[in-house]
XYZ file of C-alpha atoms in Angstrom:
271
model
C 5.416 -43.319 47.251
C 6.536 -43.983 43.772
C 6.209 -47.028 41.506
C 9.057 -47.691 39.401
C 8.706 -49.928 36.282
C 11.515 -51.092 34.323
C 10.998 -52.490 30.797
C 13.525 -54.445 28.760
C 12.685 -54.025 25.020
C 13.129 -56.265 22.078
C 11.408 -56.402 18.767
C 9.361 -59.303 19.874
C 8.403 -58.456 23.455
C 8.671 -56.277 26.509
C 9.653 -57.755 29.812
C 8.321 -55.728 32.666
C 9.510 -55.437 36.336
C 7.664 -53.102 38.731
C 9.328 -52.105 41.849
C 8.341 -50.050 45.092
C 10.469 -47.213 46.722
C 12.218 -49.913 48.941
C 13.392 -51.872 45.902
C 10.979 -54.862 46.533
C 9.641 -56.504 43.263
C 6.098 -56.014 43.038
C 5.322 -57.767 39.708
C 7.210 -59.218 36.579
C 5.601 -60.223 33.466
C 6.136 -60.195 29.475
C 3.780 -58.835 26.781
C 4.044 -58.595 23.133
C 5.862 -55.568 21.717
C 2.809 -54.330 19.821
C -0.507 -52.321 20.365
C -2.370 -55.238 22.253
C 0.813 -56.027 24.398
C 1.263 -52.179 25.399
C -2.517 -51.946 26.149
C -2.364 -55.095 28.483
C 0.781 -53.608 30.176
C -1.092 -50.433 30.696
C -3.949 -52.030 32.348
C -1.534 -53.941 34.452
C 0.270 -51.031 35.722
C -3.425 -49.340 36.308
C -4.243 -52.285 38.381
C -0.962 -52.309 40.316
C -1.404 -48.378 41.046
C -4.829 -49.067 42.403
C -3.565 -51.480 44.796
C -0.267 -49.585 45.691
C -1.454 -46.064 45.493
C 1.592 -44.430 44.383
C 1.711 -40.596 43.792
C 3.866 -41.062 40.661
C 4.609 -44.026 38.413
C 8.078 -43.883 36.631
C 8.543 -45.959 33.494
C 11.968 -46.585 31.951
C 13.250 -48.012 28.736
C 16.694 -48.136 27.225
C 16.794 -46.025 24.224
C 17.792 -48.666 21.696
C 17.075 -48.646 17.869
C 13.421 -48.182 17.047
C 11.923 -50.711 19.146
C 11.358 -48.829 22.223
C 9.869 -45.756 20.710
C 6.507 -47.107 20.085
C 5.722 -48.401 23.672
C 7.506 -45.371 25.071
C 5.096 -42.942 23.387
C 2.196 -45.205 24.007
C 2.651 -45.057 27.616
C 3.601 -41.566 27.664
C 0.485 -40.384 25.816
C -2.120 -42.509 27.564
C -4.524 -40.224 29.371
C -5.284 -42.792 32.077
C -1.574 -43.142 33.036
C -1.132 -39.379 32.936
C -3.837 -39.143 35.593
C -1.616 -41.167 37.825
C 1.376 -38.843 37.579
C 3.199 -41.111 35.074
C 6.778 -40.076 33.630
C 8.376 -42.091 30.867
C 12.185 -42.129 30.679
C 14.084 -43.352 27.712
C 17.635 -44.006 29.355
C 20.780 -43.910 27.482
C 21.974 -47.797 27.389
C 25.460 -46.650 28.695
C 23.821 -45.387 31.971
C 22.259 -48.877 32.446
C 25.295 -50.645 31.591
C 27.507 -48.901 34.089
C 24.751 -49.451 36.700
C 24.754 -53.128 35.989
C 28.353 -53.426 36.891
C 27.440 -52.845 40.301
C 25.218 -55.821 40.485
C 27.697 -58.770 39.249
C 26.260 -61.148 41.812
C 22.793 -61.057 40.280
C 21.164 -64.260 38.927
C 20.743 -64.104 35.311
C 16.996 -64.452 34.766
C 14.598 -63.162 32.080
C 13.780 -60.096 34.149
C 17.176 -59.121 35.389
C 17.381 -56.283 32.766
C 14.039 -54.953 33.467
C 14.798 -55.034 37.202
C 17.978 -53.047 36.804
C 16.223 -50.373 34.786
C 13.741 -50.142 37.528
C 16.207 -50.077 40.089
C 18.090 -47.139 38.288
C 14.866 -45.322 38.045
C 14.630 -45.732 41.816
C 17.807 -43.919 42.170
C 16.527 -40.865 40.316
C 18.386 -38.133 38.548
C 17.285 -39.009 34.872
C 16.632 -35.779 33.127
C 15.751 -37.066 29.552
C 12.241 -38.206 28.993
C 10.237 -39.312 26.015
C 8.862 -35.974 25.373
C 12.231 -34.469 24.286
C 12.585 -37.521 21.723
C 9.140 -36.788 20.246
C 10.156 -33.261 19.393
C 13.090 -34.462 17.276
C 12.044 -37.945 16.140
C 10.791 -36.784 12.653
C 14.199 -34.782 12.039
C 15.964 -37.746 13.339
C 14.384 -40.224 10.905
C 14.794 -37.723 8.011
C 18.434 -36.860 8.701
C 19.267 -40.613 8.942
C 17.463 -41.540 5.806
C 19.381 -38.664 4.155
C 22.726 -40.044 5.169
C 21.662 -43.383 3.889
C 20.702 -41.916 0.548
C 23.960 -40.016 0.253
C 26.063 -43.161 1.117
C 23.934 -45.062 -1.695
C 24.591 -42.257 -4.036
C 28.401 -42.359 -3.526
C 28.316 -46.135 -3.856
C 26.457 -45.992 -7.229
C 28.765 -43.219 -8.632
C 31.598 -45.482 -7.856
C 29.975 -48.379 -9.824
C 29.134 -45.890 -12.562
C 32.801 -44.857 -12.841
C 33.946 -48.468 -12.969
C 31.390 -49.192 -15.745
C 32.564 -45.987 -17.471
C 36.155 -47.208 -17.579
C 34.988 -50.434 -19.260
C 33.177 -48.535 -21.782
C 35.918 -45.706 -22.401
C 39.023 -46.297 -20.583
C 40.421 -42.864 -21.379
C 37.349 -40.922 -20.584
C 38.245 -39.475 -17.138
C 41.712 -38.668 -18.311
C 40.779 -36.620 -21.275
C 37.207 -35.174 -20.519
C 37.514 -32.362 -17.823
C 33.687 -32.090 -17.860
C 31.472 -33.433 -15.099
C 30.797 -37.104 -16.079
C 27.761 -36.929 -13.819
C 26.200 -33.870 -15.701
C 22.869 -34.280 -17.675
C 24.432 -33.820 -20.949
C 27.235 -36.508 -20.529
C 24.781 -39.122 -18.853
C 22.315 -38.510 -21.856
C 25.037 -39.112 -24.394
C 26.017 -42.316 -22.623
C 22.281 -43.319 -22.581
C 22.349 -43.184 -26.196
C 24.681 -46.297 -26.145
C 26.875 -45.089 -29.157
C 29.837 -47.298 -29.773
C 33.237 -45.856 -29.431
C 33.611 -45.874 -33.139
C 30.411 -44.097 -33.554
C 31.330 -41.322 -31.222
C 34.854 -40.990 -32.818
C 33.496 -40.691 -36.469
C 30.701 -38.196 -35.475
C 31.022 -34.798 -37.024
C 32.204 -32.519 -34.335
C 29.631 -29.932 -34.781
C 26.835 -32.545 -34.332
C 28.328 -33.914 -31.177
C 28.829 -30.335 -29.821
C 25.238 -29.677 -30.756
C 24.107 -32.939 -28.997
C 25.923 -31.858 -25.745
C 24.573 -28.321 -25.984
C 20.986 -29.440 -26.410
C 21.040 -32.001 -23.633
C 22.846 -29.510 -21.540
C 19.772 -27.304 -21.913
C 22.009 -24.650 -23.547
C 23.979 -24.103 -20.155
C 26.825 -26.476 -21.297
C 30.198 -24.528 -21.220
C 32.188 -24.834 -24.393
C 30.478 -27.740 -26.062
C 33.078 -27.811 -28.996
C 35.971 -28.119 -26.683
C 34.310 -30.876 -24.641
C 33.238 -32.651 -27.778
C 36.900 -32.776 -28.976
C 37.838 -34.219 -25.770
C 35.228 -36.901 -25.778
C 36.156 -37.932 -29.575
C 39.859 -38.012 -28.442
C 38.915 -40.233 -25.399
C 36.847 -42.469 -27.591
C 39.577 -42.920 -30.195
C 42.272 -43.639 -27.561
C 40.285 -46.059 -25.342
C 40.450 -49.699 -25.591
C 37.751 -51.523 -27.844
C 35.413 -54.249 -26.452
C 33.806 -56.978 -28.045
C 30.100 -56.447 -29.007
C 28.895 -58.714 -26.180
C 30.810 -57.103 -23.397
C 30.030 -53.360 -24.834
C 26.226 -54.205 -24.901
C 26.482 -55.465 -21.334
C 28.394 -52.345 -20.233
C 25.835 -50.112 -21.874
C 23.033 -51.587 -20.095
C 25.065 -51.404 -16.740
C 25.560 -47.665 -17.521
C 22.117 -46.961 -18.142
C 20.981 -48.732 -14.939
C 23.487 -46.856 -12.945
C 22.453 -43.566 -14.363
C 18.816 -44.165 -13.603
C 19.690 -45.265 -10.062
C 21.781 -42.097 -9.530
C 18.951 -39.853 -10.747
C 16.426 -41.582 -8.574
C 18.469 -41.210 -5.588
C 19.347 -37.418 -6.279
C 15.424 -37.034 -6.632
C 14.897 -38.842 -3.280
C 17.505 -36.615 -1.529
C 15.768 -33.650 -2.824
C 12.472 -34.714 -1.458
C 14.193 -35.311 1.835
C 15.750 -32.039 1.891
C 12.408 -30.197 1.172
C 10.911 -32.034 4.188
C 13.826 -31.114 6.556
C 13.332 -27.423 5.562
């Protein structure tokens, strides 16, 4: 004999339905989705197992977002449940959705979803358990965070380019060097006006690029000429607007650098 337990998970609570091999509902109750609630759920299942004496307990939850992971791992790792032959299944929501279509005449109650999960467990052939998820959960969270950071980096670079066009409208068309490189961003952080850049000695501007580029900047004289040409041919801003754009550029540069550093840390953790 087996005991089948379906759990309908939300961020706030766990709706539980326990079913026997014949499909009869043995118990239905709700607990908070926290440690105390999971502990109470464990105790209820142990009490029910003492009464029904099943050889195995199969517990099923839909694999949705992050809300099901904690209760699934709690139930999977509990030693007292393991002694009762407990298996925890995290089920693809699509399987439950398709299975639900066969029960179109069910009354809608608070426990109908938990009942359907328990009944799906009763039919068997569910290969994936929470153990497999545990093996990859750390990598999954790292890669998803990396994707999130890369998306933020792309968006921040787009903002930067918009601010740069306000500051120096001809920059991207005249300067072939990487605008996100350390030397260029350091020059922008100095908050020179276009007139100041245009009137600088070419050698001084080239030396500035060379220094900020840590002596790895290719052909600083050529790039300095392009920057001065861009500065001289760009639209001029009022002092009020230019000061604002300088602040926005500096903020965007710091954001880009911070995100790049975060991505680097994630990459090191993945490796």
